[in-house]
mmCIF file of C-alpha atoms in Angstrom:
data_model
loop_
_atom_site.group_PDB
_atom_site.id
_atom_site.type_symbol
_atom_site.label_atom_id
_atom_site.label_comp_id
_atom_site.label_asym_id
_atom_site.label_seq_id
_atom_site.Cartn_x
_atom_site.Cartn_y
_atom_site.Cartn_z
ATOM 1 C CA MET A 1 124.275 -40.407 -67.764
ATOM 2 C CA GLY A 2 127.799 -40.544 -69.195
ATOM 3 C CA ILE A 3 129.786 -37.906 -71.040
ATOM 4 C CA ILE A 4 127.712 -35.165 -72.687
ATOM 5 C CA SER A 5 128.846 -34.450 -76.227
ATOM 6 C CA LEU A 6 129.311 -30.947 -77.599
ATOM 7 C CA LYS A 7 126.268 -31.489 -79.819
ATOM 8 C CA GLN A 8 124.122 -32.522 -76.870
ATOM 9 C CA THR A 9 125.392 -29.560 -74.848
ATOM 10 C CA ASP A 10 124.355 -27.236 -77.655
ATOM 11 C CA GLN A 11 120.917 -28.865 -77.921
ATOM 12 C CA LEU A 12 120.343 -28.679 -74.159
ATOM 13 C CA TYR A 13 121.475 -25.063 -74.060
ATOM 14 C CA TRP A 14 119.098 -24.086 -76.871
ATOM 15 C CA LEU A 15 116.279 -26.081 -75.319
ATOM 16 C CA GLY A 16 116.695 -23.798 -72.320
ATOM 17 C CA ARG A 17 116.859 -20.665 -74.441
ATOM 18 C CA TYR A 18 113.877 -21.440 -76.642
ATOM 19 C CA THR A 19 111.599 -22.472 -73.774
ATOM 20 C CA GLU A 20 112.443 -19.242 -71.945
ATOM 21 C CA ARG A 21 111.965 -17.160 -75.097
ATOM 22 C CA VAL A 22 108.491 -18.598 -75.545
ATOM 23 C CA TYR A 23 107.638 -18.165 -71.858
ATOM 24 C CA THR A 24 108.678 -14.510 -71.626
ATOM 25 C CA THR A 25 107.184 -13.421 -74.929
ATOM 26 C CA ILE A 26 103.865 -15.148 -74.174
ATOM 27 C CA ARG A 27 103.716 -13.370 -70.810
ATOM 28 C CA LEU A 28 104.080 -10.019 -72.580
ATOM 29 C CA PHE A 29 101.641 -11.089 -75.250
ATOM 30 C CA SER A 30 99.018 -12.259 -72.758
ATOM 31 C CA LYS A 31 99.397 -9.409 -70.281
ATOM 32 C CA SER A 32 98.453 -6.752 -72.812
ATOM 33 C CA TYR A 33 96.699 -8.688 -75.561
ATOM 34 C CA ASP A 34 94.004 -6.080 -76.184
ATOM 35 C CA GLN A 35 96.494 -3.210 -76.128
ATOM 36 C CA LEU A 36 99.147 -5.253 -77.950
ATOM 37 C CA ILE A 37 102.297 -4.707 -75.860
ATOM 38 C CA ASP A 38 101.454 -1.426 -74.190
ATOM 39 C CA GLY A 39 102.436 -3.087 -70.907
ATOM 40 C CA ILE A 40 106.070 -2.213 -71.693
ATOM 41 C CA GLY A 41 105.168 1.150 -73.148
ATOM 42 C CA THR A 42 105.938 0.477 -76.778
ATOM 43 C CA THR A 43 104.417 -0.200 -80.183
ATOM 44 C CA TYR A 44 104.809 -3.428 -82.117
ATOM 45 C CA GLN A 45 107.247 -1.612 -84.443
ATOM 46 C CA ASP A 46 109.443 -0.724 -81.461
ATOM 47 C CA PHE A 47 109.092 -4.254 -80.122
ATOM 48 C CA CYS A 48 110.434 -5.683 -83.391
ATOM 49 C CA SER A 49 113.305 -3.215 -83.274
ATOM 50 C CA MET A 50 114.253 -4.107 -79.691
ATOM 51 C CA LEU A 51 114.271 -7.826 -80.452
ATOM 52 C CA GLU A 52 116.072 -7.223 -83.751
ATOM 53 C CA ILE A 53 113.473 -9.065 -85.781
ATOM 54 C CA PRO A 54 112.226 -7.779 -89.151
ATOM 55 C CA ASN A 55 108.983 -5.814 -89.077
ATOM 56 C CA ILE A 56 107.113 -7.732 -91.777
ATOM 57 C CA TYR A 57 103.692 -6.919 -90.350
ATOM 58 C CA GLN A 58 101.028 -4.788 -92.006
ATOM 59 C CA ASP A 59 99.374 -3.560 -88.819
ATOM 60 C CA LYS A 60 98.710 -4.426 -85.181
ATOM 61 C CA ALA A 61 96.229 -7.198 -85.999
ATOM 62 C CA ASP A 62 98.649 -8.768 -88.468
ATOM 63 C CA PHE A 63 101.416 -8.631 -85.858
ATOM 64 C CA ILE A 64 99.252 -10.338 -83.235
ATOM 65 C CA LYS A 65 98.318 -13.118 -85.641
ATOM 66 C CA ARG A 66 101.638 -13.732 -87.345
ATOM 67 C CA TYR A 67 104.106 -13.005 -84.538
ATOM 68 C CA GLY A 68 102.051 -15.030 -82.103
ATOM 69 C CA PHE A 69 100.818 -17.981 -84.083
ATOM 70 C CA ASP A 70 102.297 -18.274 -87.575
ATOM 71 C CA LYS A 71 104.603 -21.287 -87.487
ATOM 72 C CA THR A 72 105.931 -20.394 -90.957
ATOM 73 C CA ASN A 73 107.256 -17.107 -89.528
ATOM 74 C CA THR A 74 110.736 -17.958 -88.228
ATOM 75 C CA ASN A 75 110.523 -15.248 -85.544
ATOM 76 C CA SER A 76 107.087 -16.122 -84.177
ATOM 77 C CA ILE A 77 106.388 -17.444 -80.697
ATOM 78 C CA TYR A 78 105.025 -20.624 -82.274
ATOM 79 C CA SER A 79 108.209 -21.175 -84.307
ATOM 80 C CA ASN A 80 110.371 -20.765 -81.214
ATOM 81 C CA LEU A 81 108.244 -23.336 -79.398
ATOM 82 C CA LEU A 82 108.682 -25.762 -82.296
ATOM 83 C CA ARG A 83 112.457 -25.277 -82.104
ATOM 84 C CA ALA A 84 112.313 -26.136 -78.405
ATOM 85 C CA TYR A 85 110.292 -29.232 -79.283
ATOM 86 C CA ASP A 86 112.760 -30.283 -82.007
ATOM 87 C CA ASN A 87 115.622 -30.113 -79.505
ATOM 88 C CA ALA A 88 113.597 -31.951 -76.859
ATOM 89 C CA ILE A 89 112.828 -34.794 -79.285
ATOM 90 C CA LEU A 90 116.542 -35.222 -80.019
ATOM 91 C CA LEU A 91 117.242 -35.224 -76.271
ATOM 92 C CA ARG A 92 114.596 -37.773 -75.281
ATOM 93 C CA GLU A 93 117.169 -40.089 -73.703
ATOM 94 C CA GLU A 94 118.842 -37.240 -71.815
ATOM 95 C CA ILE A 95 115.710 -35.557 -70.441
ATOM 96 C CA GLY A 96 113.260 -38.498 -70.356
ATOM 97 C CA SER A 97 109.856 -39.051 -71.947
ATOM 98 C CA ASP A 98 107.922 -37.551 -69.017
ATOM 99 C CA THR A 99 109.855 -34.294 -69.289
ATOM 100 C CA LEU A 100 109.464 -34.236 -73.071
ATOM 101 C CA SER A 101 105.699 -34.746 -72.753
ATOM 102 C CA TYR A 102 105.201 -31.260 -71.304
ATOM 103 C CA ILE A 103 106.839 -29.674 -74.339
ATOM 104 C CA GLN A 104 104.524 -31.781 -76.495
ATOM 105 C CA LEU A 105 101.519 -30.543 -74.493
ATOM 106 C CA ALA A 106 102.708 -26.942 -74.905
ATOM 107 C CA VAL A 107 102.853 -27.429 -78.685
ATOM 108 C CA TYR A 108 99.321 -28.867 -78.645
ATOM 109 C CA GLU A 109 97.978 -25.864 -76.707
ATOM 110 C CA MET A 110 99.785 -23.439 -79.027
ATOM 111 C CA GLU A 111 98.114 -25.117 -81.989
ATOM 112 C CA GLN A 112 94.753 -24.694 -80.257
ATOM 113 C CA ALA A 113 95.575 -21.033 -79.566
ATOM 114 C CA SER A 114 96.411 -20.439 -83.226
ATOM 115 C CA ARG A 115 92.868 -21.497 -84.144
ATOM 116 C CA SER A 116 91.104 -19.501 -81.459
ATOM 117 C CA ASN A 117 89.620 -16.013 -81.665
ATOM 118 C CA SER A 118 90.320 -15.592 -77.938
ATOM 119 C CA PRO A 119 93.562 -17.501 -77.323
ATOM 120 C CA LEU A 120 94.414 -16.334 -73.797
ATOM 121 C CA ILE A 121 93.230 -19.525 -72.099
ATOM 122 C CA GLU A 122 95.296 -21.712 -74.423
ATOM 123 C CA LEU A 123 98.312 -19.428 -74.035
ATOM 124 C CA GLN A 124 98.052 -19.745 -70.259
ATOM 125 C CA ARG A 125 98.115 -23.508 -70.703
ATOM 126 C CA VAL A 126 101.277 -23.182 -72.790
ATOM 127 C CA LEU A 127 102.855 -21.266 -69.887
ATOM 128 C CA ASP A 128 101.622 -23.854 -67.387
ATOM 129 C CA ASN A 129 103.166 -26.671 -69.420
ATOM 130 C CA LEU A 130 106.487 -24.856 -69.707
ATOM 131 C CA LEU A 131 106.511 -24.347 -65.932
ATOM 132 C CA ALA A 132 105.716 -28.047 -65.519
ATOM 133 C CA PHE A 133 108.551 -28.901 -67.927
ATOM 134 C CA TRP A 134 111.068 -26.961 -65.843
ATOM 135 C CA GLY A 135 109.700 -28.450 -62.633
ATOM 136 C CA ILE A 136 109.760 -32.061 -63.782
ATOM 137 C CA ALA A 137 113.210 -31.520 -65.306
ATOM 138 C CA ASP A 138 114.430 -30.692 -61.798
ATOM 139 C CA ASP A 139 112.691 -33.724 -60.347
ATOM 140 C CA TRP A 140 113.251 -36.390 -62.991
ATOM 141 C CA ILE A 141 116.522 -35.615 -64.768
ATOM 142 C CA ASP A 142 119.216 -37.367 -62.767
ATOM 143 C CA SER A 143 122.178 -35.639 -64.387
ATOM 144 C CA GLU A 144 122.966 -32.380 -62.616
ATOM 145 C CA MET A 145 125.029 -31.376 -65.651
ATOM 146 C CA VAL A 146 122.045 -31.759 -67.992
ATOM 147 C CA ARG A 147 119.842 -29.723 -65.657
ATOM 148 C CA ASN A 148 122.405 -26.961 -65.357
ATOM 149 C CA ILE A 149 123.005 -26.678 -69.103
ATOM 150 C CA ILE A 150 119.253 -26.228 -69.683
ATOM 151 C CA LYS A 151 119.080 -23.653 -66.892
ATOM 152 C CA ALA A 152 122.133 -21.792 -68.178
ATOM 153 C CA GLY A 153 120.382 -21.375 -71.529
ATOM 154 C CA LYS A 154 117.190 -20.309 -69.781
ATOM 155 C CA ARG A 155 118.915 -17.674 -67.638
ATOM 156 C CA LEU A 156 121.018 -16.279 -70.461
ATOM 157 C CA GLU A 157 117.942 -15.926 -72.669
ATOM 158 C CA ARG A 158 116.050 -14.156 -69.910
ATOM 159 C CA LEU A 159 118.951 -11.767 -69.319
ATOM 160 C CA ASP A 160 119.096 -10.987 -73.036
ATOM 161 C CA LEU A 161 115.340 -10.405 -73.332
ATOM 162 C CA TYR A 162 115.062 -8.299 -70.183
ATOM 163 C CA ALA A 163 117.886 -6.058 -71.397
ATOM 164 C CA ARG A 164 116.406 -5.723 -74.882
ATOM 165 C CA LEU A 165 113.012 -4.839 -73.455
ATOM 166 C CA LYS A 166 114.550 -2.468 -70.877
ATOM 167 C CA LEU A 167 112.725 -4.069 -67.975
ATOM 168 C CA GLY A 168 114.734 -2.390 -65.234
ATOM 169 C CA ARG A 169 117.887 -2.766 -63.169
ATOM 170 C CA GLU A 170 116.483 -4.989 -60.416
ATOM 171 C CA ARG A 171 115.178 -7.669 -62.773
ATOM 172 C CA ILE A 172 118.310 -7.664 -64.948
ATOM 173 C CA GLU A 173 120.653 -7.771 -61.962
ATOM 174 C CA ARG A 174 118.685 -10.672 -60.489
ATOM 175 C CA GLU A 175 119.019 -12.726 -63.671
ATOM 176 C CA LEU A 176 122.721 -11.948 -63.991
ATOM 177 C CA CYS A 177 123.305 -13.172 -60.423
ATOM 178 C CA ARG A 178 121.380 -16.361 -61.128
ATOM 179 C CA LEU A 179 123.224 -16.992 -64.387
ATOM 180 C CA ARG A 180 126.776 -17.295 -63.021
ATOM 181 C CA PRO A 181 126.326 -20.467 -60.903
ATOM 182 C CA ARG A 182 124.462 -22.167 -63.754
ATOM 183 C CA LEU A 183 127.281 -21.448 -66.184
ATOM 184 C CA GLU A 184 129.883 -22.688 -63.736
ATOM 185 C CA ARG A 185 127.991 -25.864 -62.822
ATOM 186 C CA SER A 186 127.230 -26.650 -66.462
ATOM 187 C CA ALA A 187 130.928 -26.479 -67.416
ATOM 188 C CA ILE A 188 129.982 -24.252 -70.364
ATOM 189 C CA CYS A 189 132.979 -22.157 -71.326
ATOM 190 C CA TYR A 190 132.184 -18.471 -70.917
ATOM 191 C CA ASN A 191 134.066 -15.200 -71.008
ATOM 192 C CA LYS A 192 134.691 -14.244 -67.377
ATOM 193 C CA LYS A 193 135.930 -10.763 -68.309
ATOM 194 C CA CYS A 194 132.752 -10.208 -70.248
ATOM 195 C CA PHE A 195 130.699 -11.350 -67.246
ATOM 196 C CA ALA A 196 132.582 -8.939 -64.965
ATOM 197 C CA LEU A 197 131.868 -6.121 -67.431
ATOM 198 C CA LEU A 198 128.170 -7.026 -67.372
ATOM 199 C CA GLU A 199 128.209 -6.712 -63.592
ATOM 200 C CA GLU A 200 129.745 -3.253 -63.922
ATOM 201 C CA LEU A 201 127.210 -2.190 -66.546
ATOM 202 C CA VAL A 202 124.271 -3.294 -64.422
ATOM 203 C CA ASN A 203 125.576 -1.276 -61.482
ATOM 204 C CA THR A 204 126.205 1.976 -63.351
ATOM 205 C CA GLU A 205 123.939 4.905 -62.524
ATOM 206 C CA SER A 206 122.525 5.097 -66.036
ATOM 207 C CA MET A 207 122.357 1.623 -67.532
ATOM 208 C CA ASP A 208 123.330 1.191 -71.161
ATOM 209 C CA TYR A 209 120.828 -1.471 -72.219
ATOM 210 C CA GLY A 210 122.301 -1.780 -75.693
ATOM 211 C CA ARG A 211 125.753 -2.484 -74.283
ATOM 212 C CA ILE A 212 124.316 -5.067 -71.889
ATOM 213 C CA VAL A 213 122.701 -6.863 -74.832
ATOM 214 C CA TYR A 214 125.974 -6.705 -76.773
ATOM 215 C CA GLU A 215 128.044 -8.132 -73.905
ATOM 216 C CA THR A 216 125.420 -10.808 -73.215
ATOM 217 C CA GLU A 217 125.700 -11.955 -76.820
ATOM 218 C CA ARG A 218 129.506 -12.146 -76.441
ATOM 219 C CA LEU A 219 129.392 -14.070 -73.183
ATOM 220 C CA LEU A 220 129.849 -17.526 -74.711
ATOM 221 C CA GLU A 221 132.264 -16.523 -77.435
ATOM 222 C CA GLY A 222 135.239 -17.495 -75.299
#
């Protein structure tokens, strides 16, 4: 592949972010489906607050239905998957039809899940297809730059989500360590001072999760 345009870089980066957003939120959703999201010790109202999405839900059942499967809800898992798909379609030449097909399969399984009264099997298939997408991207995309831009988006999204959900120092530190080489190999311009500050924040005795989220959001501002 030749030179990657700024537009393509942005699309690849957000393909990485959206696929990771769907993957992580489905894992939370599936792990504690019956208890909502008790697996991270919070209510759906707190969950909305941590992710900074509007709480438009009437109750727990409404949250499960609309946050999980309502594609007209711009903050739903389904909507984020459709955004990943939209970017993948535009990047067909860059990522290849075989790679794109796994995003298409994930969308199909999400549609099946939205119609099911017990959607955990279909949601697992969405996760399986996203894992297959990342795996085949490594195997079939020739351009190392393309692969690294996708992975930079994926790692940054995971860092952001783990900090928002307060998932612990070890997991956040691991993602921060894995993010740096992806940013450098992707040639994405990032704020090195901001990255150094993130490393300091992760290693403080009492982590300030809110500050970590703030600095993560500033990381690509220059």
